[in-house]
PDB file of C-alpha atoms in Angstrom:
ATOM      1  CA  GLN U   1     -19.756   9.260   9.709  1.00  0.00           C
ATOM      2  CA  VAL U   2     -18.169   6.264   7.991  1.00  0.00           C
ATOM      3  CA  GLN U   3     -18.751   2.608   8.677  1.00  0.00           C
ATOM      4  CA  LEU U   4     -16.623  -0.277   7.432  1.00  0.00           C
ATOM      5  CA  VAL U   5     -17.850  -3.865   7.474  1.00  0.00           C
ATOM      6  CA  GLU U   6     -15.491  -6.761   6.779  1.00  0.00           C
ATOM      7  CA  SER U   7     -16.294 -10.335   5.892  1.00  0.00           C
ATOM      8  CA  GLY U   8     -14.615 -13.452   4.572  1.00  0.00           C
ATOM      9  CA  GLY U   9     -12.316 -14.510   7.366  1.00  0.00           C
ATOM     10  CA  GLY U  10     -12.069 -18.045   8.611  1.00  0.00           C
ATOM     11  CA  LEU U  11      -9.917 -21.098   9.114  1.00  0.00           C
ATOM     12  CA  VAL U  12      -7.827 -22.296   6.206  1.00  0.00           C
ATOM     13  CA  GLN U  13      -4.983 -24.748   5.732  1.00  0.00           C
ATOM     14  CA  PRO U  14      -1.509 -23.663   4.653  1.00  0.00           C
ATOM     15  CA  GLU U  15      -1.331 -22.970   0.918  1.00  0.00           C
ATOM     16  CA  GLY U  16      -5.051 -22.318   0.907  1.00  0.00           C
ATOM     17  CA  SER U  17      -6.868 -19.167  -0.129  1.00  0.00           C
ATOM     18  CA  LEU U  18      -9.331 -16.711   1.328  1.00  0.00           C
ATOM     19  CA  ARG U  19     -10.989 -13.607  -0.025  1.00  0.00           C
ATOM     20  CA  LEU U  20     -11.771 -10.790   2.357  1.00  0.00           C
ATOM     21  CA  SER U  21     -14.338  -8.131   1.570  1.00  0.00           C
ATOM     22  CA  CYS U  22     -14.899  -4.677   2.995  1.00  0.00           C
ATOM     23  CA  ALA U  23     -17.812  -2.387   2.297  1.00  0.00           C
ATOM     24  CA  ALA U  24     -17.640   1.227   3.370  1.00  0.00           C
ATOM     25  CA  SER U  25     -20.661   3.442   3.826  1.00  0.00           C
ATOM     26  CA  GLY U  26     -21.314   6.992   4.879  1.00  0.00           C
ATOM     27  CA  SER U  27     -19.927  10.325   3.805  1.00  0.00           C
ATOM     28  CA  ILE U  28     -16.742   9.385   1.978  1.00  0.00           C
ATOM     29  CA  PHE U  29     -14.578  11.757   0.002  1.00  0.00           C
ATOM     30  CA  SER U  30     -14.097  10.604  -3.568  1.00  0.00           C
ATOM     31  CA  ILE U  31     -10.326  10.706  -3.245  1.00  0.00           C
ATOM     32  CA  ASN U  32      -9.337   8.197  -0.637  1.00  0.00           C
ATOM     33  CA  VAL U  33      -7.225   5.219   0.260  1.00  0.00           C
ATOM     34  CA  MET U  34      -8.619   1.903   1.421  1.00  0.00           C
ATOM     35  CA  GLY U  35      -6.539  -0.880   2.757  1.00  0.00           C
ATOM     36  CA  TRP U  36      -6.034  -3.901   4.894  1.00  0.00           C
ATOM     37  CA  TYR U  37      -4.039  -4.144   8.080  1.00  0.00           C
ATOM     38  CA  ARG U  38      -3.533  -7.092  10.358  1.00  0.00           C
ATOM     39  CA  GLN U  39      -2.657  -7.723  13.955  1.00  0.00           C
ATOM     40  CA  ALA U  40      -1.353 -11.011  15.277  1.00  0.00           C
ATOM     41  CA  PRO U  41      -1.502 -11.850  18.986  1.00  0.00           C
ATOM     42  CA  GLY U  42       1.142  -9.948  20.899  1.00  0.00           C
ATOM     43  CA  LYS U  43       2.174  -7.903  17.894  1.00  0.00           C
ATOM     44  CA  GLU U  44       1.514  -4.432  16.570  1.00  0.00           C
ATOM     45  CA  ARG U  45      -0.980  -3.784  13.821  1.00  0.00           C
ATOM     46  CA  GLU U  46       0.804  -3.763  10.496  1.00  0.00           C
ATOM     47  CA  LEU U  47       0.078  -2.730   6.948  1.00  0.00           C
ATOM     48  CA  VAL U  48      -0.877  -5.475   4.515  1.00  0.00           C
ATOM     49  CA  ALA U  49      -1.939  -3.601   1.396  1.00  0.00           C
ATOM     50  CA  THR U  50      -3.579  -0.389   0.255  1.00  0.00           C
ATOM     51  CA  VAL U  51      -5.319   0.807  -2.863  1.00  0.00           C
ATOM     52  CA  THR U  52      -6.096   4.406  -3.747  1.00  0.00           C
ATOM     53  CA  SER U  53      -9.210   5.687  -5.444  1.00  0.00           C
ATOM     54  CA  GLY U  54      -7.023   6.024  -8.521  1.00  0.00           C
ATOM     55  CA  GLY U  55      -6.083   2.363  -8.430  1.00  0.00           C
ATOM     56  CA  SER U  56      -2.522   2.556  -7.152  1.00  0.00           C
ATOM     57  CA  THR U  57      -1.588  -0.338  -4.893  1.00  0.00           C
ATOM     58  CA  LEU U  58       0.974  -0.896  -2.187  1.00  0.00           C
ATOM     59  CA  TYR U  59       1.900  -4.172  -0.512  1.00  0.00           C
ATOM     60  CA  SER U  60       3.890  -5.260   2.449  1.00  0.00           C
ATOM     61  CA  ASP U  61       6.924  -7.257   1.385  1.00  0.00           C
ATOM     62  CA  SER U  62       5.662 -10.201   3.392  1.00  0.00           C
ATOM     63  CA  VAL U  63       2.550 -10.591   1.229  1.00  0.00           C
ATOM     64  CA  LYS U  64       3.777  -9.329  -2.111  1.00  0.00           C
ATOM     65  CA  GLY U  65       3.100 -11.869  -4.821  1.00  0.00           C
ATOM     66  CA  ARG U  66       0.600 -13.774  -2.703  1.00  0.00           C
ATOM     67  CA  PHE U  67      -2.076 -11.209  -1.865  1.00  0.00           C
ATOM     68  CA  THR U  68      -3.983  -8.942  -4.212  1.00  0.00           C
ATOM     69  CA  ILE U  69      -5.955  -5.891  -3.162  1.00  0.00           C
ATOM     70  CA  SER U  70      -8.617  -4.544  -5.461  1.00  0.00           C
ATOM     71  CA  ARG U  71     -11.551  -2.184  -5.642  1.00  0.00           C
ATOM     72  CA  GLY U  72     -14.945  -3.635  -6.327  1.00  0.00           C
ATOM     73  CA  ASN U  73     -17.406  -2.511  -8.945  1.00  0.00           C
ATOM     74  CA  ALA U  74     -19.463  -1.055  -6.134  1.00  0.00           C
ATOM     75  CA  LYS U  75     -17.983   2.179  -4.871  1.00  0.00           C
ATOM     76  CA  ASN U  76     -16.101   2.106  -1.615  1.00  0.00           C
ATOM     77  CA  THR U  77     -15.721  -1.646  -1.679  1.00  0.00           C
ATOM     78  CA  VAL U  78     -12.354  -3.331  -1.384  1.00  0.00           C
ATOM     79  CA  TYR U  79     -11.218  -6.944  -1.517  1.00  0.00           C
ATOM     80  CA  LEU U  80      -8.152  -8.811  -0.419  1.00  0.00           C
ATOM     81  CA  GLN U  81      -7.491 -12.029  -2.289  1.00  0.00           C
ATOM     82  CA  MET U  82      -5.107 -14.095  -0.192  1.00  0.00           C
ATOM     83  CA  ASN U  83      -3.380 -17.023  -1.849  1.00  0.00           C
ATOM     84  CA  SER U  84      -0.642 -19.365  -0.703  1.00  0.00           C
ATOM     85  CA  LEU U  85      -1.486 -18.622   2.887  1.00  0.00           C
ATOM     86  CA  LYS U  86       1.069 -19.327   5.565  1.00  0.00           C
ATOM     87  CA  PRO U  87       0.661 -19.866   9.307  1.00  0.00           C
ATOM     88  CA  GLU U  88       2.366 -16.525   9.867  1.00  0.00           C
ATOM     89  CA  ASP U  89      -0.535 -14.859   8.072  1.00  0.00           C
ATOM     90  CA  THR U  90      -2.740 -15.714  11.036  1.00  0.00           C
ATOM     91  CA  ALA U  91      -4.113 -12.476  12.438  1.00  0.00           C
ATOM     92  CA  VAL U  92      -7.142 -10.297  12.781  1.00  0.00           C
ATOM     93  CA  TYR U  93      -7.485  -8.404   9.529  1.00  0.00           C
ATOM     94  CA  TYR U  94      -8.872  -4.885   9.603  1.00  0.00           C
ATOM     95  CA  CYS U  95     -10.256  -2.812   6.782  1.00  0.00           C
ATOM     96  CA  ASN U  96      -9.176   0.807   6.759  1.00  0.00           C
ATOM     97  CA  LEU U  97     -10.322   3.959   5.025  1.00  0.00           C
ATOM     98  CA  PHE U  98      -8.359   7.186   4.868  1.00  0.00           C
ATOM     99  CA  HIS U  99      -9.644  10.417   3.380  1.00  0.00           C
ATOM    100  CA  GLY U 100      -9.113  14.123   3.830  1.00  0.00           C
ATOM    101  CA  ALA U 101     -12.657  15.161   4.676  1.00  0.00           C
ATOM    102  CA  GLY U 102     -14.766  15.282   7.789  1.00  0.00           C
ATOM    103  CA  SER U 103     -13.979  15.493  11.456  1.00  0.00           C
ATOM    104  CA  ARG U 104     -11.588  12.557  11.286  1.00  0.00           C
ATOM    105  CA  ASN U 105      -9.449  11.021   8.578  1.00  0.00           C
ATOM    106  CA  THR U 106      -9.100   7.361   9.443  1.00  0.00           C
ATOM    107  CA  TYR U 107     -11.774   4.729   9.960  1.00  0.00           C
ATOM    108  CA  TRP U 108     -11.487   1.085  10.904  1.00  0.00           C
ATOM    109  CA  GLY U 109     -13.657  -1.964  10.537  1.00  0.00           C
ATOM    110  CA  GLN U 110     -14.316  -4.361  13.368  1.00  0.00           C
ATOM    111  CA  GLY U 111     -11.822  -6.923  12.123  1.00  0.00           C
ATOM    112  CA  THR U 112     -12.155 -10.440  10.804  1.00  0.00           C
ATOM    113  CA  GLN U 113     -10.133 -13.396  12.037  1.00  0.00           C
ATOM    114  CA  VAL U 114      -7.947 -15.303   9.616  1.00  0.00           C
ATOM    115  CA  THR U 115      -6.388 -18.485  10.944  1.00  0.00           C
ATOM    116  CA  VAL U 116      -3.975 -20.526   8.850  1.00  0.00           C
ATOM    117  CA  SER U 117      -3.359 -23.911  10.409  1.00  0.00           C
ATOM    118  CA  SER U 118      -3.221 -27.563   9.518  1.00  0.00           C
TER     119      SER U 118
END
């Protein structure tokens, strides 16, 4: 059983910044991928960024250069530093964990709302 808890969402003006946090708990395989996805109203959930347990990162082209995903000092913690936010970044952001152990491979947090508006 794995639980993901996100925090840090909110309302921010264009060009502002937010830092999202996700803490995972439970039985988690040491080799895993954690990431952030987002879903805007009326749209499909899309990849934002991922980071492996080895530190490799992947970003959507739409956020590359503006967002930074990182692992925390605490194990199974991931952050998303969002800079130069745009209105089109408005979405519910979900933390994700993928690993190869257990009865399921993919786990999702409850989501945190990010709204970019003046």
